[in-house]
Tab-separated table of C-alpha atoms and ligand atoms in Angstrom:
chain	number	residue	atom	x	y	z
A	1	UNK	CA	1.801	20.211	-12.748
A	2	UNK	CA	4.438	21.285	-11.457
A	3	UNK	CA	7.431	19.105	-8.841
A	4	UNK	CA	6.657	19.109	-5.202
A	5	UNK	CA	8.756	19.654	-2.799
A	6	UNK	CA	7.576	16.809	-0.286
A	7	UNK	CA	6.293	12.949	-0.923
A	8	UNK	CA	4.737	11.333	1.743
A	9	UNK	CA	4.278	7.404	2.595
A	10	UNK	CA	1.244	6.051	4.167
A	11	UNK	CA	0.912	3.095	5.780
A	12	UNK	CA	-2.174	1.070	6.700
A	13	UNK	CA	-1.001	-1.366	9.864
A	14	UNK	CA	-4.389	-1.643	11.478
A	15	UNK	CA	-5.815	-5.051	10.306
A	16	UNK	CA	-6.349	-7.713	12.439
A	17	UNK	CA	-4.937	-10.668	9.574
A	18	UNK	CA	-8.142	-12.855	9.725
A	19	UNK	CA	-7.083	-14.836	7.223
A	20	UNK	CA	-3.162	-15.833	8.351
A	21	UNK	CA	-4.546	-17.208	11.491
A	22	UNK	CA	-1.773	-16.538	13.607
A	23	UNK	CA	-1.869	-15.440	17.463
A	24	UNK	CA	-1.307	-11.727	16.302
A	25	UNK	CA	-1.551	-9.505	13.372
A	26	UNK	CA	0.220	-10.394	10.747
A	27	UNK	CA	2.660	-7.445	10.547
A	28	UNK	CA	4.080	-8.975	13.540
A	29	UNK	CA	5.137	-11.803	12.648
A	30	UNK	CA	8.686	-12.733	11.957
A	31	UNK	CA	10.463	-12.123	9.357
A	32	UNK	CA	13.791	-12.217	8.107
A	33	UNK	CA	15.656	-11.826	11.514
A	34	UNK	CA	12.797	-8.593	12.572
A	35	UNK	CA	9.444	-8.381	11.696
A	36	UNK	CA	7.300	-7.829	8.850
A	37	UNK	CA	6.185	-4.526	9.669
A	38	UNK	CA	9.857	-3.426	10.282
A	39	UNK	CA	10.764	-4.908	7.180
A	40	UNK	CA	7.964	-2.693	5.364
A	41	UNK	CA	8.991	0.208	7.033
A	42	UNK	CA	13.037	0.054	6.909
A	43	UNK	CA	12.409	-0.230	2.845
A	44	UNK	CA	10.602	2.727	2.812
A	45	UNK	CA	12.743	4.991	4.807
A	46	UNK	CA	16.173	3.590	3.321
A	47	UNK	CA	14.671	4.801	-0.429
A	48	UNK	CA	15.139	7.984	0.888
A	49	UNK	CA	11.793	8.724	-1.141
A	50	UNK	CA	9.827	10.552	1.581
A	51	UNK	CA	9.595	13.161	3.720
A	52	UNK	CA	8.229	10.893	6.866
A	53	UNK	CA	6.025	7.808	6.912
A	54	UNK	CA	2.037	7.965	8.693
A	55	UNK	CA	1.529	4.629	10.102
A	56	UNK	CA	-2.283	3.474	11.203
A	57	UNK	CA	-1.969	1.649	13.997
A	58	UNK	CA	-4.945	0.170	16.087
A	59	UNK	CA	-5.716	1.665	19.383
A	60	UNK	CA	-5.562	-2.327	20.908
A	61	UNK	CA	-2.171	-2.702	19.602
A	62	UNK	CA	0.527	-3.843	22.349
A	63	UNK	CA	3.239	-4.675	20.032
A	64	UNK	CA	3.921	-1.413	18.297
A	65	UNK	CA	5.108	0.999	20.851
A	66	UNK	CA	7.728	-2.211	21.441
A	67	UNK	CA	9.205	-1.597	18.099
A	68	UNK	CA	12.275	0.687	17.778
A	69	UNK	CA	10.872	1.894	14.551
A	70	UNK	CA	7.868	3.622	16.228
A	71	UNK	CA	9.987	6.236	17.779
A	72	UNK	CA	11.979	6.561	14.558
A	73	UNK	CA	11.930	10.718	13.853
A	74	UNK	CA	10.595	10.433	10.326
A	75	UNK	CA	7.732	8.005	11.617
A	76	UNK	CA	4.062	9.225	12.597
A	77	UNK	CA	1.613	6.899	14.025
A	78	UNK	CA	-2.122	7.626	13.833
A	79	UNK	CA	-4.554	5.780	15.499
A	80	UNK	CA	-6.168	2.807	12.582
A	81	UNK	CA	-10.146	2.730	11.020
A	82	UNK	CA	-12.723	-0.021	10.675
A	83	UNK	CA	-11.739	-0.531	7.430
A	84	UNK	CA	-8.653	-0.151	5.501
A	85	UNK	CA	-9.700	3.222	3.555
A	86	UNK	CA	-10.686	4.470	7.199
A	87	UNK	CA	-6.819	4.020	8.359
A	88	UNK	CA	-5.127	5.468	5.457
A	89	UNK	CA	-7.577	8.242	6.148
A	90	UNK	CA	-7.029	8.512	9.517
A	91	UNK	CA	-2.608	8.258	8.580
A	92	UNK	CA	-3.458	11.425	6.159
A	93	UNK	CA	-5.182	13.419	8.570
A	94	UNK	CA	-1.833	13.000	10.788
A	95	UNK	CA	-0.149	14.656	8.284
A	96	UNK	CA	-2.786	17.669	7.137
A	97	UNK	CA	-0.564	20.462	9.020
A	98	UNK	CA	2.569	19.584	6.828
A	99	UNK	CA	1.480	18.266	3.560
A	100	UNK	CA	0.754	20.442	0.565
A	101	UNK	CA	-2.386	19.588	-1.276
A	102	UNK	CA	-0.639	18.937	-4.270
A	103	UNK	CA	2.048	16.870	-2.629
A	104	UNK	CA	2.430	13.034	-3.907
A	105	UNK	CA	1.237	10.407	-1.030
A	106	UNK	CA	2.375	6.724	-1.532
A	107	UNK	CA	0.163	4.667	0.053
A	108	UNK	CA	1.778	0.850	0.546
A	109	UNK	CA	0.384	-1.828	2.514
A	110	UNK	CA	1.880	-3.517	5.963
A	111	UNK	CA	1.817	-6.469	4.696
A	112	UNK	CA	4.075	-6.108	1.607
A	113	UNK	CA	7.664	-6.596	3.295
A	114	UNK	CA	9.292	-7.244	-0.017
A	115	UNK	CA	8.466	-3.892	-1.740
A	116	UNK	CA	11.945	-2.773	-3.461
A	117	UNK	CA	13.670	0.631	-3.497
A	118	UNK	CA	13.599	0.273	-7.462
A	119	UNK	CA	9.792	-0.413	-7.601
A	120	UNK	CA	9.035	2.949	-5.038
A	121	UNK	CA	11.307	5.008	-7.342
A	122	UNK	CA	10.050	3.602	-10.852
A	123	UNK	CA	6.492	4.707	-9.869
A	124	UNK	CA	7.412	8.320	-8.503
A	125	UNK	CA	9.416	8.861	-11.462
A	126	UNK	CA	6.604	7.195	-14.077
A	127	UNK	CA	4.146	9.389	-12.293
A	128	UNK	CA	5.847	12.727	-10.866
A	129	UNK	CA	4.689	14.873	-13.796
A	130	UNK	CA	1.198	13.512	-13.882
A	131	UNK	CA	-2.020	15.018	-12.842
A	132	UNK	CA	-3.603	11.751	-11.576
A	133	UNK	CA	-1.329	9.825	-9.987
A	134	UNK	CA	-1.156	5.823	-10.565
A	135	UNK	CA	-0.847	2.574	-9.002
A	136	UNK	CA	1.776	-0.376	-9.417
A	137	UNK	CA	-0.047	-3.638	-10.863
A	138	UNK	CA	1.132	-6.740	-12.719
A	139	UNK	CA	0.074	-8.593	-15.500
A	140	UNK	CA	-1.627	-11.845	-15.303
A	141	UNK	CA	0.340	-14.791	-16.998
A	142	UNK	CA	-2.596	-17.089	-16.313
A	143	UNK	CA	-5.541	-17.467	-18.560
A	144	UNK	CA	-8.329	-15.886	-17.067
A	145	UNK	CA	-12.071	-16.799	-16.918
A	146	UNK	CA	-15.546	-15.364	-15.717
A	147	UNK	CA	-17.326	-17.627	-13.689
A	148	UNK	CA	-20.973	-17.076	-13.020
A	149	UNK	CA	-22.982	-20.025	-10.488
A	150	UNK	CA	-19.521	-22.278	-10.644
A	151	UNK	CA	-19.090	-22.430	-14.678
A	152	UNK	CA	-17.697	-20.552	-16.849
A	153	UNK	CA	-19.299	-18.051	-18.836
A	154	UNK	CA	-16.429	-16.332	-20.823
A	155	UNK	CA	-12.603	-16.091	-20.842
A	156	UNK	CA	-11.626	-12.588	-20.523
A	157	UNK	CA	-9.114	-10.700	-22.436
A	158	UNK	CA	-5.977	-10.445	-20.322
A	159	UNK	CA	-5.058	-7.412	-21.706
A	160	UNK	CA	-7.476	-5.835	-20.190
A	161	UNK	CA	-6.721	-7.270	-16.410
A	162	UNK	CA	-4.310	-6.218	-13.882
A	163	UNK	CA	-3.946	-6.892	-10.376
A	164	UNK	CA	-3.512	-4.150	-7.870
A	165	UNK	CA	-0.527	-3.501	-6.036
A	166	UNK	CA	0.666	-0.777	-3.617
A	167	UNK	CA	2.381	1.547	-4.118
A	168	UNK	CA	-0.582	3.438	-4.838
A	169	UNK	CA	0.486	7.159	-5.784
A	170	UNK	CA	-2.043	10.116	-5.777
A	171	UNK	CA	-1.594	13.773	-4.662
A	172	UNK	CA	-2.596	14.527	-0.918
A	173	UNK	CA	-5.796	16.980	-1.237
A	174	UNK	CA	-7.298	14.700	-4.001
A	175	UNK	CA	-6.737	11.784	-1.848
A	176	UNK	CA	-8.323	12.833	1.170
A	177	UNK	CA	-11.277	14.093	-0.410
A	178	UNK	CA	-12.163	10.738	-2.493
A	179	UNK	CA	-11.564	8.879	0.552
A	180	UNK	CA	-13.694	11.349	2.285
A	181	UNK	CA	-16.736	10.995	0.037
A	182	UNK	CA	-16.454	7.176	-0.233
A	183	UNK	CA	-16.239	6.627	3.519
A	184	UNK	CA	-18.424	3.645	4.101
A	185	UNK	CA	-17.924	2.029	0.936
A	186	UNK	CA	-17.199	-1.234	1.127
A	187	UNK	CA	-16.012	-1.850	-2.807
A	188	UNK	CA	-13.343	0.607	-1.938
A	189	UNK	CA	-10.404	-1.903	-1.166
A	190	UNK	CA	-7.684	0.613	-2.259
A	191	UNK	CA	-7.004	3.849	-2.769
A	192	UNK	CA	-7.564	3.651	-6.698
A	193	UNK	CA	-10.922	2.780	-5.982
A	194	UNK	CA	-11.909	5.912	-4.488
A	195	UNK	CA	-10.312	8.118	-6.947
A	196	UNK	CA	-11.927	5.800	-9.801
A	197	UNK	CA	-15.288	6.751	-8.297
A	198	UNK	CA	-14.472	10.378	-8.648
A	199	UNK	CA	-14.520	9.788	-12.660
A	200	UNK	CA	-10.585	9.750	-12.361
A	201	UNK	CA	-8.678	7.722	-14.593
A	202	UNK	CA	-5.341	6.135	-12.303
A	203	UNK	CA	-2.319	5.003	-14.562
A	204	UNK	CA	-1.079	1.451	-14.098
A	205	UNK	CA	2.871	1.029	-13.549
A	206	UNK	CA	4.110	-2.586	-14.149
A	207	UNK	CA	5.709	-3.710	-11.090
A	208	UNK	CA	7.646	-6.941	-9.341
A	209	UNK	CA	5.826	-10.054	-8.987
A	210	UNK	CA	7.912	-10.125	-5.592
A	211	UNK	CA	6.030	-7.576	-4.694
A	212	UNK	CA	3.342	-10.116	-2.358
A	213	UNK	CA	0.663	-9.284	0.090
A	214	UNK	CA	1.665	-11.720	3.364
A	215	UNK	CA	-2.133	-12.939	3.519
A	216	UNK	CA	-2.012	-16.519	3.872
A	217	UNK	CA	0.726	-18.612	6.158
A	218	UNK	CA	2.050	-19.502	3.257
A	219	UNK	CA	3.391	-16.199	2.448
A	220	UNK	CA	5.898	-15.759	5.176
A	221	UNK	CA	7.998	-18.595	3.712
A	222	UNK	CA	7.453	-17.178	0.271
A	223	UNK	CA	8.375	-13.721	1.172
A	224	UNK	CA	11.125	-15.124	3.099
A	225	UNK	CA	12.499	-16.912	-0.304
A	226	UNK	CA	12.140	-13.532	-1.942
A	227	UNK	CA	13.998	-11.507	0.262
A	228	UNK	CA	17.225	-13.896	0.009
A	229	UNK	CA	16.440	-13.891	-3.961
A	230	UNK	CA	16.285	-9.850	-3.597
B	301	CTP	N1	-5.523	-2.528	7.364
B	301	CTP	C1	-5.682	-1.364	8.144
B	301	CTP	N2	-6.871	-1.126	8.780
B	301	CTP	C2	-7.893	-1.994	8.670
B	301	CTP	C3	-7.755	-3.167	7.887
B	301	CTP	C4	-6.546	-3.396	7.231
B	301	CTP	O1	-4.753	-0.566	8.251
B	301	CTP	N3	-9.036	-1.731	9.332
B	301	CTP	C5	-4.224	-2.797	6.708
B	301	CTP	C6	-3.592	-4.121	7.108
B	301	CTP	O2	-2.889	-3.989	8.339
B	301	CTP	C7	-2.689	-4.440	5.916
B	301	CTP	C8	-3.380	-3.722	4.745
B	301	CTP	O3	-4.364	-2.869	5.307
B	301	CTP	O4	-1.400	-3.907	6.060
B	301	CTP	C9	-3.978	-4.710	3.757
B	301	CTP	O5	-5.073	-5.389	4.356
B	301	CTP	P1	-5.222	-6.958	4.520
B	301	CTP	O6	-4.148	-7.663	3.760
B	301	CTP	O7	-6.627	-7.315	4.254
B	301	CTP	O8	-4.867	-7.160	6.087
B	301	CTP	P2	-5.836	-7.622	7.261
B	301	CTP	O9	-7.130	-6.907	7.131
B	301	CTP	O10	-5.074	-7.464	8.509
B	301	CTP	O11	-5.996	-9.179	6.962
B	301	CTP	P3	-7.390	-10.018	6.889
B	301	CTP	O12	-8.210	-9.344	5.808
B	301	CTP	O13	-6.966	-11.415	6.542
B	301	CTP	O14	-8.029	-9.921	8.246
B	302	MG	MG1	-8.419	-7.202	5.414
């Protein structure tokens, strides 16, 4: 296929961080002198990657429109989903009047401050000539086992494991439409997913184990760490 003239970023900033248990959503907590939302953002836009970024944002958010970032001119908020898939669907159809159907669409997560401009551009230029499109993963170093009723049943071959990551890289129209027919889905936790269900088979692009998803308190300090290390 052929290059594309535009690549888009999509951001899913809609989730309410259960699991962090802070007194707001994660994304706005602080981080590294701004927040972690900022952080995500800034990274993408200084890779000079993409043509603008769609940000899901929840219709109850306060602390958003305080943000500098959400009036930056190559940012687009769209209103967030239920579910994750339902807000990067929702930051998609923000962009449907300017994006070709064959244009590339990263889709990164919020919560993944520490995403570098070497990882965004090692997966566009892994991927660019591809028909599929592909995710960033890592390897597991651990030794991994099934567990069935609290024992374990097997050890599986790690070769054969990799963890999901985002940037998750897959051309606009093809996108939409898996998203589309797996709306309501709950096994479809990323955008992989979706296009896996379609019979597709997504390419895997080792990535940087500083590459976290802030879901725990625990993270912040971690990701804080990282970003000195970076
Ligand atoms: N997200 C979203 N819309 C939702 C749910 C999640 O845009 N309805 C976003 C989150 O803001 C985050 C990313 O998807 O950037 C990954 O989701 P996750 O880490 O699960 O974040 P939360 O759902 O906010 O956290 P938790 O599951 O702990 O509540
Ligand atoms: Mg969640």
């Amino acid at each position: 296929m052929s290059r594309t003239n535009n690549i888009w970023a999509v951001v899913p900033a809609a989730g309410v961080g259960k699991r962090m248990q802070a007194d707001r959503p994660k994304q706005y907590l602080a981080l590294a002198g701004t927040t972690v939302i900022e952080q995500t953002l800034s990274r993408l836009l200084e890779s000079e990657a993409f043509t603008a970024v769609a940000v899901a944002i929840s219709r109850e958010d306060p602390y958003w429109p305080e943000l500098k970032i959400s009036g930056h001119p190559q940012v687009i908020t769209a209103p967030g989903g239920k579910e994750r898939a339902d807000s990067v669907l929702s930051a998609l159809k923000a962009l449907q009047e300017r994006a070709a159907e064959e244009d590339w669409v990263l889709v990164h997560d919020a919560a993944r401050p520490c995403l570098t401009s070497g990882d965004i551009h090692h997966l566009i230029d892994t991927l660019q000539e591809d028909d599929i499109g592909g995710i960033l993963a890592l390897s597991s170093h651990d030794t991994l086992k099934r567990v069935d009723a609290g024992t374990i049943s097997a050890t599986i071959d790690r070769s054969h494991v990799w963890r999901a990551l985002t940037p998750q890289m897959f051309r606009y129209g093809m996108l939409r439409d898996a998203l589309q027919e797996a709306e309501g889905n709950a096994a479809v936790t990323d955008e992989s997913s979706a296009l896996e269900m379609q019979g597709y088979r997504p390419k895997i692009v080792e990535g940087r184990p500083d590459n976290i998803k802030i879901t725990r308190p625990e993270d912040l300090a971690l990701a804080q760490f990282y970003m000195e290390q970076q």
